[in-house]
mmCIF file of C-alpha atoms in Angstrom:
data_model
loop_
_atom_site.group_PDB
_atom_site.id
_atom_site.type_symbol
_atom_site.label_atom_id
_atom_site.label_comp_id
_atom_site.label_asym_id
_atom_site.label_seq_id
_atom_site.Cartn_x
_atom_site.Cartn_y
_atom_site.Cartn_z
ATOM 1 C CA MET A 1 105.623 -77.232 -7.839
ATOM 2 C CA ALA A 2 108.646 -79.312 -8.871
ATOM 3 C CA PRO A 3 111.821 -78.906 -6.801
ATOM 4 C CA GLN A 4 113.987 -76.042 -8.049
ATOM 5 C CA THR A 5 117.262 -77.060 -9.673
ATOM 6 C CA ALA A 6 120.256 -74.996 -8.556
ATOM 7 C CA LEU A 7 121.039 -72.119 -10.887
ATOM 8 C CA PRO A 8 123.923 -73.212 -13.149
ATOM 9 C CA LEU A 9 126.116 -70.142 -12.571
ATOM 10 C CA ALA A 10 125.712 -69.987 -8.799
ATOM 11 C CA GLY A 11 129.135 -69.312 -7.270
ATOM 12 C CA ILE A 12 130.428 -67.357 -10.289
ATOM 13 C CA THR A 13 131.309 -63.712 -9.620
ATOM 14 C CA VAL A 14 131.253 -61.165 -12.437
ATOM 15 C CA VAL A 15 132.619 -57.645 -12.086
ATOM 16 C CA SER A 16 131.443 -55.326 -14.830
ATOM 17 C CA VAL A 17 132.398 -51.768 -15.685
ATOM 18 C CA GLU A 18 129.514 -51.378 -18.059
ATOM 19 C CA GLN A 19 127.124 -48.897 -19.564
ATOM 20 C CA ALA A 20 124.368 -48.574 -22.161
ATOM 21 C CA VAL A 21 123.125 -51.855 -23.702
ATOM 22 C CA ALA A 22 125.629 -54.412 -25.025
ATOM 23 C CA ALA A 23 127.663 -55.282 -21.911
ATOM 24 C CA PRO A 24 124.709 -54.949 -19.509
ATOM 25 C CA PHE A 25 122.686 -57.334 -21.703
ATOM 26 C CA ALA A 26 125.461 -59.923 -21.494
ATOM 27 C CA THR A 27 125.856 -59.644 -17.723
ATOM 28 C CA ARG A 28 122.119 -59.639 -17.049
ATOM 29 C CA GLN A 29 121.883 -63.021 -18.711
ATOM 30 C CA LEU A 30 124.706 -64.266 -16.516
ATOM 31 C CA ALA A 31 122.806 -62.927 -13.497
ATOM 32 C CA ASP A 32 119.620 -64.646 -14.696
ATOM 33 C CA LEU A 33 121.431 -67.965 -14.348
ATOM 34 C CA GLY A 34 122.745 -67.284 -10.867
ATOM 35 C CA ALA A 35 126.032 -65.419 -11.304
ATOM 36 C CA ARG A 36 126.755 -62.648 -8.843
ATOM 37 C CA VAL A 37 127.138 -59.525 -10.989
ATOM 38 C CA ILE A 38 128.757 -56.482 -9.370
ATOM 39 C CA LYS A 39 128.020 -53.506 -11.584
ATOM 40 C CA VAL A 40 130.555 -50.691 -11.155
ATOM 41 C CA GLU A 41 129.048 -47.253 -11.782
ATOM 42 C CA ARG A 42 130.192 -43.643 -11.599
ATOM 43 C CA PRO A 43 129.313 -42.058 -8.226
ATOM 44 C CA ASP A 44 127.722 -38.960 -9.727
ATOM 45 C CA ALA A 45 125.239 -40.419 -12.231
ATOM 46 C CA GLY A 46 126.010 -44.088 -12.783
ATOM 47 C CA ASP A 47 125.352 -45.898 -16.031
ATOM 48 C CA PHE A 48 124.049 -43.221 -18.405
ATOM 49 C CA ALA A 49 121.313 -45.638 -19.535
ATOM 50 C CA ARG A 50 119.655 -44.910 -16.166
ATOM 51 C CA ARG A 51 118.404 -41.654 -17.682
ATOM 52 C CA TYR A 52 117.471 -42.603 -21.215
ATOM 53 C CA ASP A 53 113.857 -42.174 -20.077
ATOM 54 C CA GLU A 54 111.801 -42.286 -16.869
ATOM 55 C CA THR A 55 108.872 -44.442 -17.931
ATOM 56 C CA VAL A 56 109.051 -47.389 -15.497
ATOM 57 C CA HIS A 57 108.096 -45.899 -12.118
ATOM 58 C CA GLY A 58 110.614 -43.135 -12.764
ATOM 59 C CA GLU A 59 113.298 -45.513 -14.040
ATOM 60 C CA SER A 60 114.594 -45.973 -17.579
ATOM 61 C CA SER A 61 112.917 -48.715 -19.610
ATOM 62 C CA TYR A 62 116.355 -49.712 -20.910
ATOM 63 C CA PHE A 63 117.866 -49.882 -17.429
ATOM 64 C CA VAL A 64 115.028 -51.946 -15.959
ATOM 65 C CA TRP A 65 115.266 -54.392 -18.865
ATOM 66 C CA LEU A 66 119.039 -54.830 -18.631
ATOM 67 C CA ASN A 67 119.982 -54.653 -14.959
ATOM 68 C CA ARG A 68 117.838 -56.853 -12.753
ATOM 69 C CA SER A 69 119.554 -59.166 -10.275
ATOM 70 C CA LYS A 70 122.747 -57.073 -10.179
ATOM 71 C CA GLU A 71 124.533 -55.263 -7.354
ATOM 72 C CA SER A 72 125.376 -51.593 -7.893
ATOM 73 C CA LEU A 73 128.726 -50.386 -6.564
ATOM 74 C CA THR A 74 129.737 -46.776 -7.125
ATOM 75 C CA LEU A 75 133.461 -46.153 -7.671
ATOM 76 C CA ASP A 76 135.524 -43.277 -8.996
ATOM 77 C CA LEU A 77 137.953 -45.260 -11.124
ATOM 78 C CA LYS A 78 140.056 -42.145 -11.699
ATOM 79 C CA SER A 79 141.015 -42.151 -8.024
ATOM 80 C CA ASP A 80 143.685 -44.358 -6.463
ATOM 81 C CA GLU A 81 141.209 -45.539 -3.808
ATOM 82 C CA GLY A 82 138.603 -46.467 -6.391
ATOM 83 C CA ARG A 83 141.120 -48.404 -8.431
ATOM 84 C CA ASP A 84 142.354 -50.197 -5.319
ATOM 85 C CA ILE A 85 138.809 -51.332 -4.505
ATOM 86 C CA LEU A 86 138.326 -52.580 -8.065
ATOM 87 C CA GLU A 87 141.593 -54.535 -7.904
ATOM 88 C CA LYS A 88 140.463 -56.218 -4.681
ATOM 89 C CA LEU A 89 137.255 -57.285 -6.398
ATOM 90 C CA LEU A 90 139.084 -58.564 -9.469
ATOM 91 C CA SER A 91 141.462 -60.651 -7.374
ATOM 92 C CA THR A 92 138.625 -63.032 -6.481
ATOM 93 C CA ALA A 93 136.312 -62.566 -9.487
ATOM 94 C CA ASP A 94 135.751 -65.120 -12.229
ATOM 95 C CA VAL A 95 134.801 -62.738 -15.047
ATOM 96 C CA PHE A 96 135.458 -59.077 -15.817
ATOM 97 C CA VAL A 97 133.347 -57.323 -18.453
ATOM 98 C CA GLN A 98 133.927 -53.811 -19.756
ATOM 99 C CA ASN A 99 132.642 -51.648 -22.587
ATOM 100 C CA LEU A 100 134.463 -48.429 -21.765
ATOM 101 C CA ALA A 101 135.259 -45.805 -24.392
ATOM 102 C CA PRO A 102 138.028 -46.740 -26.862
ATOM 103 C CA GLY A 103 141.409 -46.880 -25.160
ATOM 104 C CA ALA A 104 140.079 -46.268 -21.643
ATOM 105 C CA ALA A 105 140.567 -49.838 -20.395
ATOM 106 C CA ALA A 106 144.181 -49.941 -21.584
ATOM 107 C CA ARG A 107 144.944 -46.599 -19.925
ATOM 108 C CA MET A 108 143.750 -48.040 -16.601
ATOM 109 C CA ASN A 109 145.529 -51.383 -17.119
ATOM 110 C CA LEU A 110 142.148 -53.080 -17.407
ATOM 111 C CA ASP A 111 142.791 -54.507 -20.856
ATOM 112 C CA ALA A 112 142.709 -58.284 -21.203
ATOM 113 C CA GLN A 113 146.483 -58.773 -21.467
ATOM 114 C CA SER A 114 147.221 -56.722 -18.342
ATOM 115 C CA LEU A 115 144.460 -58.390 -16.340
ATOM 116 C CA GLN A 116 145.536 -61.912 -17.238
ATOM 117 C CA GLN A 117 149.088 -61.145 -16.130
ATOM 118 C CA ARG A 118 147.792 -60.069 -12.713
ATOM 119 C CA TYR A 119 144.934 -62.579 -12.387
ATOM 120 C CA PRO A 120 145.607 -65.714 -14.473
ATOM 121 C CA SER A 121 142.273 -67.332 -13.608
ATOM 122 C CA LEU A 122 140.189 -64.272 -14.538
ATOM 123 C CA ILE A 123 138.179 -64.276 -17.775
ATOM 124 C CA PRO A 124 138.245 -60.748 -19.257
ATOM 125 C CA CYS A 125 135.565 -59.793 -21.765
ATOM 126 C CA ASP A 126 135.956 -56.635 -23.835
ATOM 127 C CA VAL A 127 132.961 -55.252 -25.744
ATOM 128 C CA SER A 128 133.901 -52.545 -28.239
ATOM 129 C CA GLY A 129 132.609 -50.919 -31.385
ATOM 130 C CA TYR A 130 135.135 -52.089 -33.961
ATOM 131 C CA GLY A 131 137.573 -54.234 -31.989
ATOM 132 C CA ASN A 132 140.587 -53.480 -29.823
ATOM 133 C CA THR A 133 142.984 -53.509 -32.782
ATOM 134 C CA GLY A 134 142.781 -52.342 -36.363
ATOM 135 C CA PRO A 135 142.279 -48.971 -38.024
ATOM 136 C CA TRP A 136 138.898 -48.287 -36.400
ATOM 137 C CA SER A 137 139.753 -49.346 -32.855
ATOM 138 C CA ASP A 138 139.669 -45.757 -31.576
ATOM 139 C CA ARG A 139 136.234 -44.904 -32.949
ATOM 140 C CA LYS A 140 133.117 -44.637 -30.831
ATOM 141 C CA ALA A 141 130.280 -46.816 -32.039
ATOM 142 C CA TYR A 142 126.599 -46.669 -31.200
ATOM 143 C CA ASP A 143 123.869 -48.932 -32.460
ATOM 144 C CA MET A 144 122.572 -46.724 -35.266
ATOM 145 C CA LEU A 145 126.107 -46.055 -36.545
ATOM 146 C CA VAL A 146 126.909 -49.769 -36.660
ATOM 147 C CA GLN A 147 123.633 -50.532 -38.427
ATOM 148 C CA GLY A 148 124.730 -48.021 -41.049
ATOM 149 C CA GLU A 149 128.359 -49.116 -41.358
ATOM 150 C CA SER A 150 127.448 -52.809 -41.601
ATOM 151 C CA GLY A 151 125.083 -52.232 -44.519
ATOM 152 C CA LEU A 152 122.037 -53.330 -42.585
ATOM 153 C CA MET A 153 120.293 -49.972 -43.016
ATOM 154 C CA SER A 154 120.696 -50.309 -46.771
ATOM 155 C CA LEU A 155 118.496 -53.424 -46.562
ATOM 156 C CA THR A 156 115.897 -52.117 -44.105
ATOM 157 C CA GLY A 157 112.844 -49.976 -44.734
ATOM 158 C CA PRO A 158 110.962 -48.983 -47.889
ATOM 159 C CA ASP A 159 112.802 -48.521 -51.176
ATOM 160 C CA GLU A 160 112.940 -44.737 -50.866
ATOM 161 C CA CYS A 161 114.033 -44.578 -47.229
ATOM 162 C CA PRO A 162 116.895 -46.565 -45.630
ATOM 163 C CA SER A 163 115.902 -47.275 -42.024
ATOM 164 C CA LYS A 164 117.409 -48.701 -38.887
ATOM 165 C CA ALA A 165 115.745 -51.520 -36.985
ATOM 166 C CA GLY A 166 113.409 -50.323 -34.252
ATOM 167 C CA VAL A 167 115.423 -51.996 -31.473
ATOM 168 C CA SER A 168 119.160 -51.870 -30.716
ATOM 169 C CA ILE A 169 120.108 -54.937 -32.710
ATOM 170 C CA ALA A 170 123.865 -54.239 -32.911
ATOM 171 C CA ASP A 171 124.028 -53.907 -29.125
ATOM 172 C CA ILE A 172 121.820 -56.949 -28.609
ATOM 173 C CA ALA A 173 123.882 -59.052 -31.021
ATOM 174 C CA ALA A 174 127.115 -58.049 -29.282
ATOM 175 C CA GLY A 175 125.602 -58.769 -25.869
ATOM 176 C CA MET A 176 124.487 -62.214 -26.973
ATOM 177 C CA TYR A 177 127.918 -63.097 -28.360
ATOM 178 C CA ALA A 178 129.623 -61.762 -25.232
ATOM 179 C CA TYR A 179 127.310 -63.915 -23.121
ATOM 180 C CA SER A 180 127.931 -67.078 -25.145
ATOM 181 C CA GLY A 181 131.655 -66.320 -25.295
ATOM 182 C CA ILE A 182 131.837 -65.990 -21.513
ATOM 183 C CA LEU A 183 129.965 -69.267 -21.054
ATOM 184 C CA SER A 184 132.427 -70.956 -23.430
ATOM 185 C CA ALA A 185 135.359 -69.455 -21.534
ATOM 186 C CA LEU A 186 133.962 -70.631 -18.191
ATOM 187 C CA TYR A 187 133.589 -74.142 -19.603
ATOM 188 C CA THR A 188 137.116 -74.050 -21.020
ATOM 189 C CA ARG A 189 138.518 -72.943 -17.677
ATOM 190 C CA ALA A 190 136.571 -75.648 -15.847
ATOM 191 C CA THR A 191 137.772 -78.406 -18.181
ATOM 192 C CA THR A 192 141.340 -77.281 -18.953
ATOM 193 C CA GLY A 193 142.260 -74.855 -16.182
ATOM 194 C CA THR A 194 143.044 -72.152 -18.741
ATOM 195 C CA ALA A 195 141.231 -68.799 -18.637
ATOM 196 C CA ARG A 196 140.664 -67.355 -22.108
ATOM 197 C CA ALA A 197 139.865 -63.734 -22.881
ATOM 198 C CA VAL A 198 136.716 -62.874 -24.835
ATOM 199 C CA GLU A 199 136.485 -59.990 -27.292
ATOM 200 C CA VAL A 200 133.316 -58.878 -29.076
ATOM 201 C CA ALA A 201 132.911 -55.954 -31.462
ATOM 202 C CA LEU A 202 129.463 -54.572 -32.255
ATOM 203 C CA PHE A 203 130.403 -54.255 -35.917
ATOM 204 C CA GLU A 204 131.517 -57.876 -36.169
ATOM 205 C CA ALA A 205 128.519 -59.147 -34.192
ATOM 206 C CA LEU A 206 126.118 -57.482 -36.605
ATOM 207 C CA GLY A 207 128.367 -58.562 -39.455
ATOM 208 C CA GLU A 208 127.566 -62.160 -38.545
ATOM 209 C CA TRP A 209 123.882 -61.344 -38.914
ATOM 210 C CA MET A 210 124.626 -59.935 -42.373
ATOM 211 C CA GLY A 211 125.842 -63.332 -43.599
ATOM 212 C CA SER A 212 123.037 -64.083 -46.068
ATOM 213 C CA PRO A 213 122.960 -60.672 -47.820
ATOM 214 C CA ALA A 214 126.765 -60.639 -47.842
ATOM 215 C CA TYR A 215 126.903 -63.956 -49.729
ATOM 216 C CA TYR A 216 124.075 -62.868 -52.012
ATOM 217 C CA THR A 217 125.913 -59.647 -52.878
ATOM 218 C CA GLU A 218 129.389 -61.124 -53.303
ATOM 219 C CA TYR A 219 128.313 -64.007 -55.512
ATOM 220 C CA GLY A 220 125.185 -62.560 -57.084
ATOM 221 C CA GLY A 221 126.739 -59.319 -58.273
ATOM 222 C CA ARG A 222 124.205 -57.048 -56.566
ATOM 223 C CA GLN A 223 122.825 -56.630 -53.092
ATOM 224 C CA PRO A 224 119.270 -57.622 -52.115
ATOM 225 C CA SER A 225 116.656 -54.952 -52.740
ATOM 226 C CA ARG A 226 115.210 -52.905 -49.910
ATOM 227 C CA VAL A 227 111.556 -53.989 -49.820
ATOM 228 C CA GLY A 228 110.189 -52.863 -46.451
ATOM 229 C CA ALA A 229 108.268 -55.607 -44.678
ATOM 230 C CA GLU A 230 108.613 -57.938 -47.646
ATOM 231 C CA HIS A 231 111.530 -60.281 -48.348
ATOM 232 C CA ALA A 232 114.166 -59.421 -50.931
ATOM 233 C CA THR A 233 114.483 -62.984 -52.224
ATOM 234 C CA ILE A 234 111.190 -64.715 -51.313
ATOM 235 C CA ALA A 235 107.680 -64.019 -52.654
ATOM 236 C CA PRO A 236 104.953 -63.829 -51.608
ATOM 237 C CA TYR A 237 106.204 -62.759 -48.200
ATOM 238 C CA GLY A 238 104.872 -59.751 -46.311
ATOM 239 C CA PRO A 239 101.757 -57.744 -45.452
ATOM 240 C CA PHE A 240 98.580 -57.806 -47.506
ATOM 241 C CA PRO A 241 95.444 -55.678 -47.069
ATOM 242 C CA THR A 242 92.185 -57.162 -45.815
ATOM 243 C CA ALA A 243 88.721 -55.644 -45.622
ATOM 244 C CA ASP A 244 89.438 -54.388 -42.097
ATOM 245 C CA GLY A 245 93.190 -54.404 -41.645
ATOM 246 C CA THR A 246 96.302 -56.320 -42.643
ATOM 247 C CA VAL A 247 97.380 -59.940 -42.746
ATOM 248 C CA LEU A 248 100.944 -61.246 -42.925
ATOM 249 C CA LEU A 249 101.743 -64.365 -44.891
ATOM 250 C CA SER A 250 104.825 -66.260 -45.977
ATOM 251 C CA ILE A 251 105.104 -68.949 -48.632
ATOM 252 C CA GLN A 252 108.354 -70.903 -48.519
ATOM 253 C CA ASN A 253 108.076 -73.463 -51.329
ATOM 254 C CA ASP A 254 106.205 -74.325 -54.505
ATOM 255 C CA ARG A 255 104.045 -76.957 -52.802
ATOM 256 C CA GLU A 256 102.658 -74.288 -50.484
ATOM 257 C CA TRP A 257 102.251 -71.933 -53.436
ATOM 258 C CA SER A 258 100.174 -74.484 -55.354
ATOM 259 C CA ALA A 259 97.868 -75.053 -52.380
ATOM 260 C CA PHE A 260 97.593 -71.316 -51.823
ATOM 261 C CA CYS A 261 96.571 -70.667 -55.424
ATOM 262 C CA ALA A 262 93.965 -73.417 -55.425
ATOM 263 C CA GLU A 263 92.428 -72.872 -52.003
ATOM 264 C CA VAL A 264 92.944 -69.160 -51.242
ATOM 265 C CA LEU A 265 93.104 -67.515 -54.658
ATOM 266 C CA GLY A 266 90.580 -70.014 -56.071
ATOM 267 C CA ASP A 267 92.538 -70.597 -59.287
ATOM 268 C CA ALA A 268 95.001 -73.507 -59.407
ATOM 269 C CA SER A 269 96.269 -72.419 -62.832
ATOM 270 C CA ILE A 270 98.044 -69.403 -61.314
ATOM 271 C CA ALA A 271 100.566 -71.781 -59.779
ATOM 272 C CA THR A 272 101.773 -72.852 -63.235
ATOM 273 C CA ASP A 273 101.787 -69.370 -64.797
ATOM 274 C CA PRO A 274 105.392 -68.801 -66.002
ATOM 275 C CA ARG A 275 105.472 -65.491 -64.073
ATOM 276 C CA PHE A 276 104.705 -67.235 -60.784
ATOM 277 C CA CYS A 277 105.655 -70.913 -61.082
ATOM 278 C CA ARG A 278 108.975 -70.583 -59.209
ATOM 279 C CA ASN A 279 110.029 -68.429 -56.297
ATOM 280 C CA SER A 280 112.610 -66.572 -58.413
ATOM 281 C CA SER A 281 109.892 -65.833 -60.993
ATOM 282 C CA ARG A 282 107.551 -64.564 -58.292
ATOM 283 C CA VAL A 283 110.289 -62.287 -56.968
ATOM 284 C CA GLU A 284 110.896 -60.948 -60.485
ATOM 285 C CA HIS A 285 107.165 -60.318 -60.912
ATOM 286 C CA ARG A 286 106.522 -59.325 -57.313
ATOM 287 C CA GLU A 287 104.149 -56.429 -58.067
ATOM 288 C CA GLU A 288 101.903 -58.563 -60.271
ATOM 289 C CA CYS A 289 101.961 -61.415 -57.758
ATOM 290 C CA ASN A 290 101.128 -59.107 -54.864
ATOM 291 C CA ALA A 291 98.315 -57.497 -56.837
ATOM 292 C CA LEU A 292 96.660 -60.885 -57.411
ATOM 293 C CA ILE A 293 96.886 -61.768 -53.738
ATOM 294 C CA SER A 294 95.723 -58.341 -52.540
ATOM 295 C CA GLU A 295 92.666 -58.502 -54.787
ATOM 296 C CA ARG A 296 91.627 -61.661 -52.935
ATOM 297 C CA THR A 297 92.587 -60.690 -49.369
ATOM 298 C CA ARG A 298 90.675 -57.383 -49.650
ATOM 299 C CA GLN A 299 87.510 -59.453 -49.960
ATOM 300 C CA LEU A 300 88.104 -61.054 -46.547
ATOM 301 C CA SER A 301 88.146 -59.821 -42.986
ATOM 302 C CA THR A 302 91.459 -60.286 -41.202
ATOM 303 C CA ASP A 303 89.991 -63.076 -39.067
ATOM 304 C CA ASP A 304 88.584 -64.879 -42.100
ATOM 305 C CA ALA A 305 91.837 -64.497 -44.041
ATOM 306 C CA LEU A 306 93.845 -65.929 -41.158
ATOM 307 C CA ALA A 307 91.415 -68.830 -40.762
ATOM 308 C CA LEU A 308 91.638 -69.648 -44.460
ATOM 309 C CA LEU A 309 95.442 -69.504 -44.410
ATOM 310 C CA ASP A 310 95.492 -71.771 -41.370
ATOM 311 C CA LYS A 311 93.223 -74.233 -43.177
ATOM 312 C CA VAL A 312 95.742 -74.483 -46.029
ATOM 313 C CA SER A 313 98.726 -74.554 -43.627
ATOM 314 C CA ILE A 314 100.194 -71.284 -44.905
ATOM 315 C CA ALA A 315 102.263 -69.455 -42.263
ATOM 316 C CA ASN A 316 100.513 -66.259 -41.271
ATOM 317 C CA GLY A 317 100.199 -63.597 -38.613
ATOM 318 C CA ARG A 318 98.795 -60.214 -37.684
ATOM 319 C CA LEU A 319 100.515 -56.839 -37.915
ATOM 320 C CA GLY A 320 100.546 -56.263 -34.171
ATOM 321 C CA THR A 321 101.584 -53.340 -31.994
ATOM 322 C CA VAL A 322 103.755 -53.363 -28.893
ATOM 323 C CA SER A 323 100.560 -53.397 -26.839
ATOM 324 C CA ASP A 324 99.414 -56.453 -28.784
ATOM 325 C CA PHE A 325 102.730 -58.117 -27.951
ATOM 326 C CA LEU A 326 102.298 -57.380 -24.243
ATOM 327 C CA SER A 327 98.955 -59.183 -24.220
ATOM 328 C CA HIS A 328 99.872 -61.891 -26.728
ATOM 329 C CA PRO A 329 98.202 -65.225 -25.929
ATOM 330 C CA SER A 330 101.415 -67.143 -26.595
ATOM 331 C CA LEU A 331 103.162 -65.415 -23.682
ATOM 332 C CA ALA A 332 100.205 -65.652 -21.327
ATOM 333 C CA GLY A 333 99.421 -69.245 -22.261
ATOM 334 C CA ARG A 334 102.999 -70.371 -21.656
ATOM 335 C CA ASP A 335 103.353 -68.547 -18.327
ATOM 336 C CA ARG A 336 106.238 -66.376 -19.546
ATOM 337 C CA TRP A 337 105.620 -63.304 -17.383
ATOM 338 C CA ARG A 338 107.269 -62.683 -14.021
ATOM 339 C CA GLU A 339 107.616 -59.651 -11.723
ATOM 340 C CA VAL A 340 110.748 -57.731 -10.838
ATOM 341 C CA GLN A 341 111.121 -54.940 -8.301
ATOM 342 C CA THR A 342 112.532 -51.598 -9.391
ATOM 343 C CA PRO A 343 113.482 -48.678 -7.133
ATOM 344 C CA GLY A 344 110.074 -47.173 -7.946
ATOM 345 C CA GLY A 345 107.859 -50.258 -7.782
ATOM 346 C CA PRO A 346 107.145 -53.642 -9.369
ATOM 347 C CA ALA A 347 107.344 -54.222 -13.119
ATOM 348 C CA ARG A 348 106.565 -57.136 -15.394
ATOM 349 C CA ALA A 349 109.487 -59.026 -16.925
ATOM 350 C CA LEU A 350 109.682 -61.831 -19.447
ATOM 351 C CA LEU A 351 111.455 -65.091 -18.778
ATOM 352 C CA PRO A 352 114.655 -65.441 -20.828
ATOM 353 C CA PRO A 353 113.978 -67.292 -24.088
ATOM 354 C CA ALA A 354 116.400 -70.177 -23.421
ATOM 355 C CA ASN A 355 114.461 -72.602 -21.232
ATOM 356 C CA LEU A 356 116.507 -74.876 -18.966
ATOM 357 C CA SER A 357 114.376 -77.684 -17.612
ATOM 358 C CA GLY A 358 113.749 -77.296 -13.895
ATOM 359 C CA VAL A 359 115.524 -73.919 -13.681
ATOM 360 C CA GLU A 360 113.678 -70.725 -12.755
ATOM 361 C CA PRO A 361 115.919 -67.747 -13.596
ATOM 362 C CA ARG A 362 116.586 -65.092 -10.979
ATOM 363 C CA PHE A 363 114.414 -62.001 -10.882
ATOM 364 C CA ASP A 364 116.089 -60.059 -8.094
ATOM 365 C CA PRO A 365 115.485 -56.294 -7.946
ATOM 366 C CA VAL A 366 116.859 -53.695 -10.319
ATOM 367 C CA PRO A 367 119.370 -51.822 -8.127
ATOM 368 C CA ALA A 368 119.254 -48.160 -7.229
ATOM 369 C CA LEU A 369 122.529 -46.372 -7.909
ATOM 370 C CA GLY A 370 125.106 -47.484 -5.347
ATOM 371 C CA ALA A 371 122.588 -49.601 -3.434
ATOM 372 C CA HIS A 372 125.170 -52.281 -2.597
ATOM 373 C CA THR A 373 128.248 -50.122 -2.115
ATOM 374 C CA ASP A 374 128.430 -50.321 1.677
ATOM 375 C CA ALA A 375 127.792 -54.067 1.757
ATOM 376 C CA ILE A 376 130.432 -54.827 -0.877
ATOM 377 C CA LEU A 377 133.010 -52.607 0.819
ATOM 378 C CA GLY A 378 132.207 -54.317 4.104
ATOM 379 C CA GLU A 379 132.912 -57.696 2.484
ATOM 380 C CA LEU A 380 136.288 -56.320 1.391
ATOM 381 C CA GLY A 381 137.121 -55.404 4.990
ATOM 382 C CA TYR A 382 136.384 -51.682 5.000
ATOM 383 C CA THR A 383 135.071 -50.331 8.314
ATOM 384 C CA ASP A 384 132.179 -47.908 8.591
ATOM 385 C CA ALA A 385 134.680 -45.132 9.297
ATOM 386 C CA ALA A 386 136.721 -46.006 6.217
ATOM 387 C CA ILE A 387 133.587 -46.096 4.060
ATOM 388 C CA SER A 388 132.604 -42.677 5.435
ATOM 389 C CA GLU A 389 136.011 -41.324 4.444
ATOM 390 C CA LEU A 390 135.605 -42.725 0.930
ATOM 391 C CA ARG A 391 132.240 -41.014 0.647
ATOM 392 C CA THR A 392 133.689 -37.713 1.883
ATOM 393 C CA ALA A 393 136.388 -38.002 -0.784
ATOM 394 C CA GLU A 394 133.634 -38.764 -3.352
ATOM 395 C CA THR A 395 135.386 -42.031 -4.207
ATOM 396 C CA VAL A 396 132.149 -44.040 -3.839
#
């Protein structure tokens, strides 16, 4: 095995008052690359995502996914002692991340402006629903609500039923932008000496993902149609029935369409039919186009249809399940699976998708609630007796 390159964020300390998905996703990626992430949780129940479900050896599937390689410190931030401990941590931290309820950070003087006055070298990162300023700054925002407010649900699902995406894409988008923003801020601090604050709103993160339909709507005079698994502005694109299942295919240009008509549909003249000769024409006549294709694909097994599409170099795939994903040959063949310990036992975990040559990301355990409290307090100079008193007072 090749020598392991040092993790790029080794030596960086992140303190995070986080919950749910967006902020924990950002900090987990920092932990993957070697940052020390101290996760501050409520003493009574911790991050409420711990109890979304109990499917992974008694732990939440969300929590196991988002919180490996972190240290769990329980603190009552409403108490003077808890706040004092947090301030001691922040005085030597590099990054502070929070996604508290609207207004909560400011009430505790944990907003970016207050923190930078006290700790000029600290990089604060605020993750909120609609931003820290503006008319919606005081509104709670969860993934489904943001998918609705951003217009994404109006584009998703079948024509008769607006739908949300099956995963928390607003949270994931915000977490990704928080992660990249923090990396940019760390680089800026390293090269200029100036610590910049990072702010990410779920609504604006998903708004970035809405760029194409937003342009289409503003300059086209109407928004893209809701077409389920098909594409509003490309055809053919989507699922088609086979003799024993479903095949997915996508044609991106007229050259591919011509080859598809000749080799798959068996009739080259279809490619020059005025209804189908251009992508915009195929979109306009989508039902007729799909009917022609479906008539042919129903004559083939899924395996035969995929083989024929491969032969003509038409992009294709299967309509898989989550179980199919878990056993997908691409993941197994590229050695993408690792193991991470949870409080209840080992679980599989995927490598992060960004591959740094020579770097194996961390897969330290998912922490039990408060698992690192005593050790962290010891580092801060608290004696066993003092820690006992904090526990008696229910501060930790």
